[in-house]
Coordinates of C-alpha atoms (C1' of nucleotides) in Angstrom, one line a residue:
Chain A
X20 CA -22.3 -17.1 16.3
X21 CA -24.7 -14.0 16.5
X22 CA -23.0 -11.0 17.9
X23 CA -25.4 -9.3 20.3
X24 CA -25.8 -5.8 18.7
X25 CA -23.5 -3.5 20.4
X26 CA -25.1 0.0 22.4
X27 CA -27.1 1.0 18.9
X28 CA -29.6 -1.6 18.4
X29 CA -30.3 -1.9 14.4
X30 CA -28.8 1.5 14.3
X31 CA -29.4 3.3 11.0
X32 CA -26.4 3.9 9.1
X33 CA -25.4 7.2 9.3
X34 CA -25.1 7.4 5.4
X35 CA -27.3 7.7 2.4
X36 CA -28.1 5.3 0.4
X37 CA -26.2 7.7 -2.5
X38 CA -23.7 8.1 -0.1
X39 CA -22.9 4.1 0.3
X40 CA -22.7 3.6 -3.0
X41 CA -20.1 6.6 -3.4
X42 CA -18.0 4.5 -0.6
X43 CA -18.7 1.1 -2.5
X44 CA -17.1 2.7 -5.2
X45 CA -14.0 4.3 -3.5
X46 CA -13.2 0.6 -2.0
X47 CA -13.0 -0.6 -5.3
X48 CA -11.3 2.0 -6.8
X49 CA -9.0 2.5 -4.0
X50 CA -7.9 -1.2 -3.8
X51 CA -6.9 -1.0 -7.7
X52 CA -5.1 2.5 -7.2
X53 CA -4.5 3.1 -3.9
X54 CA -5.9 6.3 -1.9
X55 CA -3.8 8.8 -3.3
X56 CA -4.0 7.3 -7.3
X57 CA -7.7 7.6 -6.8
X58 CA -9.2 11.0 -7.9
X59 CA -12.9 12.3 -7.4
X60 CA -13.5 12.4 -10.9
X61 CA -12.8 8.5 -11.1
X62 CA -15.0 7.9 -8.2
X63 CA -17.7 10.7 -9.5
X64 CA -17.3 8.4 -13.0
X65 CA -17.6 5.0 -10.8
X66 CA -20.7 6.2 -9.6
X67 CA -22.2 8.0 -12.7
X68 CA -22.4 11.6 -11.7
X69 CA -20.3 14.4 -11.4
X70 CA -17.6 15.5 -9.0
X71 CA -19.7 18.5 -7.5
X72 CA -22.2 15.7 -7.0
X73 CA -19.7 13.7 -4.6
X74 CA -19.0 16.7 -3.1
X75 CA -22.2 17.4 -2.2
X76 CA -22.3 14.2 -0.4
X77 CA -18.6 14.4 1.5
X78 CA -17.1 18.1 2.2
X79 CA -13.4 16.3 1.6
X80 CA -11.6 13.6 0.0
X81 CA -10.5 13.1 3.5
X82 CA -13.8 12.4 4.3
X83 CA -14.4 9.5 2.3
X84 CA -11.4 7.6 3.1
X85 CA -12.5 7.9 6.4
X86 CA -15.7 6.3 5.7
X87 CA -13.8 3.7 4.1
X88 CA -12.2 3.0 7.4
X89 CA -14.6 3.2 9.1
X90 CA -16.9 0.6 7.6
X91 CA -14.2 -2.2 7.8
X92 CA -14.0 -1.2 11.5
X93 CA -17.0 -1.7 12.3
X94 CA -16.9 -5.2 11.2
X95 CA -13.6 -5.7 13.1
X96 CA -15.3 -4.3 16.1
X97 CA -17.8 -6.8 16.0
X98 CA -15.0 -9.6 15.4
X99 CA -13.5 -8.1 18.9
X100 CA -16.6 -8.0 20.8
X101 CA -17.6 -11.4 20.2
X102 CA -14.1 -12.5 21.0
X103 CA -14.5 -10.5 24.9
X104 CA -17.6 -12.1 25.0
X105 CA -16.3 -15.5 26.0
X106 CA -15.0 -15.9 29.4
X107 CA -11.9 -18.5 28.8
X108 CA -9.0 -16.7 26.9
X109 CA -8.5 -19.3 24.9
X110 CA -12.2 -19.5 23.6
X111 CA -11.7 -15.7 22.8
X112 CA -8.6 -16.5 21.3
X113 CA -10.5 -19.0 18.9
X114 CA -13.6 -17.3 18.2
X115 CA -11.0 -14.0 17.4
X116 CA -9.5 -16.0 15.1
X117 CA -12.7 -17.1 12.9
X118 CA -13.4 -13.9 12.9
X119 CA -10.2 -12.6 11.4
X120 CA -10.2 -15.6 8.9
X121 CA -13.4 -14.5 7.6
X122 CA -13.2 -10.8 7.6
X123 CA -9.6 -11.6 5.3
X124 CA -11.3 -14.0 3.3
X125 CA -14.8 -11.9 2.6
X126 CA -12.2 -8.9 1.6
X127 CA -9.3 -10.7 0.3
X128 CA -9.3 -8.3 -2.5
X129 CA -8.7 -5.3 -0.8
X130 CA -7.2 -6.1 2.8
X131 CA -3.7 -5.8 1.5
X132 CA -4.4 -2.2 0.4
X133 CA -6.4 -1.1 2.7
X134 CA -4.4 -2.4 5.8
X135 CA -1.0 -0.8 3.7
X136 CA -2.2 2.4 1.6
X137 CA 0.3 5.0 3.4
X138 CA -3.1 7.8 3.6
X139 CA -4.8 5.1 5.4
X140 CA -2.4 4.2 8.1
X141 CA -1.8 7.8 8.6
X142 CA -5.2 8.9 9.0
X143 CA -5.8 5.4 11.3
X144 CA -2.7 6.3 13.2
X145 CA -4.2 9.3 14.8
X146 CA -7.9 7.9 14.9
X147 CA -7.9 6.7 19.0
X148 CA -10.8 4.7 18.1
X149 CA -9.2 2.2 16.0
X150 CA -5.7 2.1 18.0
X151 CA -8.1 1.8 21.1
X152 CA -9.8 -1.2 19.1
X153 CA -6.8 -2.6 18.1
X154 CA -5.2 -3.0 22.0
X155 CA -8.0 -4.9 22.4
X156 CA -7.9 -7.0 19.8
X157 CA -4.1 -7.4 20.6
X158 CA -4.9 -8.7 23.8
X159 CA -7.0 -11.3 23.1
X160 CA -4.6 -12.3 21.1
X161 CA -1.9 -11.8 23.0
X162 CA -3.3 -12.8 26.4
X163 CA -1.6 -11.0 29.2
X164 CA 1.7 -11.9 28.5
X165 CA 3.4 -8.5 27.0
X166 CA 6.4 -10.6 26.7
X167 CA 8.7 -10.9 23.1
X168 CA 7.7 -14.5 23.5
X169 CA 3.9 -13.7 22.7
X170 CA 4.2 -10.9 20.4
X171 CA 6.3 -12.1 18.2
X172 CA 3.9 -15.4 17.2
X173 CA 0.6 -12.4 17.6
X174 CA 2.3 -10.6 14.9
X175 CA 3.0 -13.6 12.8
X176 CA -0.5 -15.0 12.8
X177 CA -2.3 -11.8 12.4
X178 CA 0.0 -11.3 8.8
X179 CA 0.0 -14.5 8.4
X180 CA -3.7 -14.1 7.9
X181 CA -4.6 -11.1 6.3
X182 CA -1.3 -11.1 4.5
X183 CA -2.2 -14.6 2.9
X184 CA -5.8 -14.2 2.3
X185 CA -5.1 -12.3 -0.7
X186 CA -1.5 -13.9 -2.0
X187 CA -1.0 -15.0 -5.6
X188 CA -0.1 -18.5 -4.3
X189 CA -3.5 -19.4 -3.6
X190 CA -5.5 -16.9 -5.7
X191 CA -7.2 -19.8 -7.3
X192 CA -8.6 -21.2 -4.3
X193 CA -12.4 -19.9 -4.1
X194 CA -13.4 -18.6 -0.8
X195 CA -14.6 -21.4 1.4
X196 CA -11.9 -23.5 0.6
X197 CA -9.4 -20.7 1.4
X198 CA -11.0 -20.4 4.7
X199 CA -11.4 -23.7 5.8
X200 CA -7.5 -24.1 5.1
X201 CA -6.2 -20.9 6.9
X202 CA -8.5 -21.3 9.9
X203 CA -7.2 -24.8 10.2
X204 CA -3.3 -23.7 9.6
X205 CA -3.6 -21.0 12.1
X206 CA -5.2 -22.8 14.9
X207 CA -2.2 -25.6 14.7
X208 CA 0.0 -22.6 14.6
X209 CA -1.6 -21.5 18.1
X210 CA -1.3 -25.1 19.4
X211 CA 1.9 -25.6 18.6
X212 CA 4.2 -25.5 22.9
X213 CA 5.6 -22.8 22.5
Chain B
X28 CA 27.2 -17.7 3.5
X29 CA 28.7 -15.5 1.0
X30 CA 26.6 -15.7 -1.8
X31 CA 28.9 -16.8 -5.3
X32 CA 28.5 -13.5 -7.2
X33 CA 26.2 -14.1 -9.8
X34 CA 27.3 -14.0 -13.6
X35 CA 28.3 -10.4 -13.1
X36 CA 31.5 -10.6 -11.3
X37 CA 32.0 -7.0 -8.8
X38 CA 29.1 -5.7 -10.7
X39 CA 29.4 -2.0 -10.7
X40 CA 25.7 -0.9 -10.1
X41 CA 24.0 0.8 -13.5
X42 CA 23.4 4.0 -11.7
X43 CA 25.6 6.5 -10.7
X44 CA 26.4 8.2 -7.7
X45 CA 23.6 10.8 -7.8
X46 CA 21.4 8.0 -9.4
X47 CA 21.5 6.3 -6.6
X48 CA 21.3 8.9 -4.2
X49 CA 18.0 9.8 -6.0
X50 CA 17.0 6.4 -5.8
X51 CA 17.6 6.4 -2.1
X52 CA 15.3 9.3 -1.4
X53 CA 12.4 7.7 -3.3
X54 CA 12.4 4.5 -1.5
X55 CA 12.4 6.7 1.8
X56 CA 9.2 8.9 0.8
X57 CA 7.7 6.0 -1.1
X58 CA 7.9 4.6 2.4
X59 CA 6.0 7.4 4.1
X60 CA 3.7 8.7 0.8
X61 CA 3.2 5.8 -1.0
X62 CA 4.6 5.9 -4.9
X63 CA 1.2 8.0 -6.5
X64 CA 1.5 10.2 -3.3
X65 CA 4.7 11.2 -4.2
X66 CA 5.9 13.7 -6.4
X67 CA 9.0 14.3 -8.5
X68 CA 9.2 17.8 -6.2
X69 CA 9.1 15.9 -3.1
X70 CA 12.2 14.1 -4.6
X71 CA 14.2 16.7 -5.6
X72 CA 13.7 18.6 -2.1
X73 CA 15.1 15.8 -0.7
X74 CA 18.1 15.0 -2.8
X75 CA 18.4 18.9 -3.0
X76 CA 18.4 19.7 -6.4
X77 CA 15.4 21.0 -8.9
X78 CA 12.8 18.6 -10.7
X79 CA 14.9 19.1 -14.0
X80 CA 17.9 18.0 -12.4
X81 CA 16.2 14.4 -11.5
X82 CA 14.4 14.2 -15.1
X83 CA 18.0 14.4 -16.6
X84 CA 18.9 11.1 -14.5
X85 CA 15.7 9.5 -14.8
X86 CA 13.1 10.2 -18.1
X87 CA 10.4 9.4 -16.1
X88 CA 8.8 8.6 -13.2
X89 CA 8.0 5.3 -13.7
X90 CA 12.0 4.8 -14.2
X91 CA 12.4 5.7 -10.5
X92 CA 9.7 3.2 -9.3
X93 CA 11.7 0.9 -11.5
X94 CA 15.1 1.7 -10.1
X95 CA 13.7 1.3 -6.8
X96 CA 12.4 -2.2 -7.0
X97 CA 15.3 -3.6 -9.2
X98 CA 17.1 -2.9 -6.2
X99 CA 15.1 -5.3 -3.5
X100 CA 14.4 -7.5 -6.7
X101 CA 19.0 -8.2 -6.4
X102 CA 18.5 -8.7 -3.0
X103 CA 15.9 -11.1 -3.7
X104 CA 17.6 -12.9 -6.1
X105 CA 20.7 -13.3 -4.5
X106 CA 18.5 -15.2 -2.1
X107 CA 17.3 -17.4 -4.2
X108 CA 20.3 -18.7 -5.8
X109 CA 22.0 -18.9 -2.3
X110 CA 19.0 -21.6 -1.6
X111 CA 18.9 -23.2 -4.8
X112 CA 22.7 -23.9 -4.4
X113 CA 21.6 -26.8 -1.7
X114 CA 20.9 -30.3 -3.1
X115 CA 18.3 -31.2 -0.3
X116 CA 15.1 -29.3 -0.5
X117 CA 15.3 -29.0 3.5
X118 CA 18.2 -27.4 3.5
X119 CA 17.2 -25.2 0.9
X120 CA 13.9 -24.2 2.2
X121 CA 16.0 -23.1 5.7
X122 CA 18.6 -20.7 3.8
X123 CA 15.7 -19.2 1.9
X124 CA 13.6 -19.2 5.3
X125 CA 16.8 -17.1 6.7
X126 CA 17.8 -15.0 3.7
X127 CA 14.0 -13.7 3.7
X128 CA 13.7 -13.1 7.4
X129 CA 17.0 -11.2 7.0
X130 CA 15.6 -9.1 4.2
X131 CA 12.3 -8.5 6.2
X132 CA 14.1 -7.3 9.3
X133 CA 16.6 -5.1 7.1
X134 CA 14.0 -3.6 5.5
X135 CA 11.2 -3.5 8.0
X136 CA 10.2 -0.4 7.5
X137 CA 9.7 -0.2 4.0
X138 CA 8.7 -3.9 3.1
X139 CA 4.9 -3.5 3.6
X140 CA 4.2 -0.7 1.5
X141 CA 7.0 -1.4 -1.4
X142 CA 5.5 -4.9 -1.3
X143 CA 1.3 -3.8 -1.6
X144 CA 1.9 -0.3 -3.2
X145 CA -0.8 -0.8 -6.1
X146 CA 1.8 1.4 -8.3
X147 CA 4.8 -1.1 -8.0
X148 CA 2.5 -4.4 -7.7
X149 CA 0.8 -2.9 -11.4
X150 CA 4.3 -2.8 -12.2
X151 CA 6.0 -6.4 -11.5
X152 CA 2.6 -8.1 -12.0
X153 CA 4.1 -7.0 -15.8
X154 CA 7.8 -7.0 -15.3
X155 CA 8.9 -11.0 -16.4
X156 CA 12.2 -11.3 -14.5
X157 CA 10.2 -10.7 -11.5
X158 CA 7.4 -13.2 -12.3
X159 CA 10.0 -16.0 -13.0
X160 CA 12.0 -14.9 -9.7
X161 CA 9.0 -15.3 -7.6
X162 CA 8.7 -18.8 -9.4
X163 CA 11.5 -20.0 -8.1
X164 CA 11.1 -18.7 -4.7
X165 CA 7.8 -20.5 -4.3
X166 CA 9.2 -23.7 -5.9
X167 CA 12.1 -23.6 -2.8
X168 CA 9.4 -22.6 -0.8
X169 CA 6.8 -25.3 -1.4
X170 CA 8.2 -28.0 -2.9
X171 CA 7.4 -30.0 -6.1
X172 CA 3.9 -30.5 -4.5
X173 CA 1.1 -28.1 -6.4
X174 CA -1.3 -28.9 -3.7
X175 CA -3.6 -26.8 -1.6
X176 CA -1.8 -28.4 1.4
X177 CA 1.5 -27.2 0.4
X178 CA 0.1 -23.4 -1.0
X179 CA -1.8 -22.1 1.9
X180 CA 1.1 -22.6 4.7
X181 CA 3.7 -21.3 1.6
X182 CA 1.6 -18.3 1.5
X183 CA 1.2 -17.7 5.1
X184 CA 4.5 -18.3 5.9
X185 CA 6.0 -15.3 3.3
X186 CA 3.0 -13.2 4.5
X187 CA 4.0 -14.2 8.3
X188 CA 7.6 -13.1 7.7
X189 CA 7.2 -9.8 6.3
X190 CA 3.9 -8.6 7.7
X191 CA 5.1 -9.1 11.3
X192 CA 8.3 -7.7 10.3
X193 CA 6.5 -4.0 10.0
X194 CA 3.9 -5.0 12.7
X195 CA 3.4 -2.8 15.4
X196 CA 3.3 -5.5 18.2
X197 CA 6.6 -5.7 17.7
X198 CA 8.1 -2.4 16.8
X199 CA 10.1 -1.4 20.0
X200 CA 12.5 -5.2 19.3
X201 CA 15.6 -4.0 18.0
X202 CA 16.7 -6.0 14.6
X203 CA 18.4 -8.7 16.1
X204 CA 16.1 -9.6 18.6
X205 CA 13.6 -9.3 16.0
X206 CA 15.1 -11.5 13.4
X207 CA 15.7 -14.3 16.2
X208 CA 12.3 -14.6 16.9
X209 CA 11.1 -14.4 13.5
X210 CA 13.9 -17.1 12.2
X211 CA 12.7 -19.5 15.6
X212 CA 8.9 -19.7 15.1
X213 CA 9.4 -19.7 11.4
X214 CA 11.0 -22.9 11.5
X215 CA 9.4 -24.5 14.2
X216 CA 6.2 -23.8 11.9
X217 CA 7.7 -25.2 9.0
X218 CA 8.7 -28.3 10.8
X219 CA 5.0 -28.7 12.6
X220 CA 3.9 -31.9 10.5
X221 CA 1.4 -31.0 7.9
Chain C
dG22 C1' -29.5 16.4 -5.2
dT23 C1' -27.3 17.0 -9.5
dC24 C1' -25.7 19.8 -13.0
dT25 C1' -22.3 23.4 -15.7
dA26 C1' -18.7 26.2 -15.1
dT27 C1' -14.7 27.8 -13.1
dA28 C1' -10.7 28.9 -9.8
dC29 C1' -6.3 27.7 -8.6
dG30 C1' -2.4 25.0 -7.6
dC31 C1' 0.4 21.1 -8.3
dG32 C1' 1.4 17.1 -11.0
dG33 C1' 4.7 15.3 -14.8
dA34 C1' 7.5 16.7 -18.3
dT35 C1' 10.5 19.7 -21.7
dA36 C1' 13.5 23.7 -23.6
dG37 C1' 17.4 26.0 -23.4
dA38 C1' 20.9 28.8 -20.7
dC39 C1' 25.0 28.2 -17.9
Chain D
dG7 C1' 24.9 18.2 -14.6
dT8 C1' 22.2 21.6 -12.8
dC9 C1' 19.7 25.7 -13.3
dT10 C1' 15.3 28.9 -14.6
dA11 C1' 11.3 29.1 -17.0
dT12 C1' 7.5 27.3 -19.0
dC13 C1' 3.7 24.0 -21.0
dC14 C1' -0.3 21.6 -20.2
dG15 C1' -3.4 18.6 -17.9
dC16 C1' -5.6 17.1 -13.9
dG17 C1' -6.1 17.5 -9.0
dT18 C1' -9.2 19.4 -5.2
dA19 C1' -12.6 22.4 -4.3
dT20 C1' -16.4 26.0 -4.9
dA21 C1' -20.3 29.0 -6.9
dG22 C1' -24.6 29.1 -8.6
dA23 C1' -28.3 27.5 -11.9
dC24 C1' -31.9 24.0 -12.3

DNA sequence: GTCTATACGCGGATAGAC
DNA sequence: GTCTATCCGCGTATAGAC
């Protein structure tokens, strides 16, 4: 349940403690208006100083979307690494999967955007990091099997779950609840003879 | 298959040619840009005219964004009458199951972003006709039953359909091989007993 | 580390000629 | 129906005082 702490042991995060709250408050504003309807001056305003101020902590706009990003990917990282940690692929599979189901439920507010804003999947497109992360998240869920036959379901569970964690159908459900029920969903969906 | 025309026999569309040729181009850098990360200039580059030229066939902005998702909200309808046509519930949930996947796969490029743009989700979160179409959709789609057993495979489902439509795992299936596979584990889901 | 002030371009939007 | 020209505000970004 613990993930061993990756190469950096408690490592210190490389920001501020000014400088998290300036990212706190891009999520937010970010998952209301989207990267590019999100100005300095509302995030300057979100975190009560001025826009030189911001800028004094990040050289670009650029540069804080990228700390966005990379906050949630270090999360996902850890989702990944716990899921290689077990020896039987279809262990892996299952621990990747309460992972995932957590990770969309704990941000079930802001996955949609932030997996969809257009400056995000640009900027993540040419990131090797993340599209490195990603192949291996891909094949644990995938197994070895590059085939249409296992890609097709891969792609299907993986929306199924971020896409649902935050849809109006089941907005009302609080958080546990919403977890318990996709976990459960998506593991029959992986059981299900193909 | 063919859908009875709605109340509005060959409806010929409100926008003219040039309208619609406007309309076109925004969906396309919508797709790429996002809606707040495009600009009127972007638009009229594309359709080849000057930013006057679009404001004399839209008054604003916002009439675009609105042009461009009355035109998948049609689409959508059309699919929802086709399914409400049936008498049995089963049968109606499969032609809606299959309208949708045909939509997804249609449109796979463009579904994700049109569908979690903050811009166009402000802007059906307030548009009515929309609300009450997406109503009716859930109604075929879950049944009579308000439960949290019925919601939470609903809501995965639609997420399953057009998440994996745009997902990269499977971006190299053409559209028919796509749609196939979507339409085949789609149903076999829906027919997993709860 | 945060401020005021400012530069400069681009955003949406309009007026009026052709 | 499309153009040129223009308005104005806000966007990112920087300089320099405190």
């Amino acid at each position: 349940m613990t993930a061993a702490e990756p190469l950096t042991p408690p490592r210190s995060s490389p920001y501020s403690p000014t400088q998290l709250r300036t990212i706190a408050a891009a999520v937010d504003l970010f998952t209301t208006h989207g990267v590019s309807g999100t100005s300095l001056q509302m995030i300057a305003d979100a975190v009560g100083v001025t826009k030189a101020s911001i800028y004094y902590q990040f050289k670009t706009k650029d540069e804080i979307v990228l700390a966005v990003a990379e906050a949630d990917l270090t999360q996902l990282e850890d989702a990944v690494e716990a899921a290689e940690a077990e020896t039987d692929p279809a262990a892996a599979r299952d621990v990747l999967l309460v992972r995932l189901v957590d990770l969309a439920v704990e941000h079930r507010h802001m996955v949609g955007i932030i997996q969809n804003d257009p400056v995000m999947v640009r900027l993540l497109e040419d990131h090797q990091p993340f599209q490195l992360l990603m192949a291996r998240l891909y094949r644990v869920l995938v197994g070895d099997d590059p085939g249409v036959d296992g890609r097709v379901p891969a792609a299907m569970l993986s929306a199924a779950i971020s896409g649902a964690a935050s849809h109006p159908l089941v907005s009302d459900l609080d958080d546990d609840a919403l977890r318990a029920n996709l976990l459960g969903i998506a593991r029959r969906f992986l059981h299900v003879p193909g």
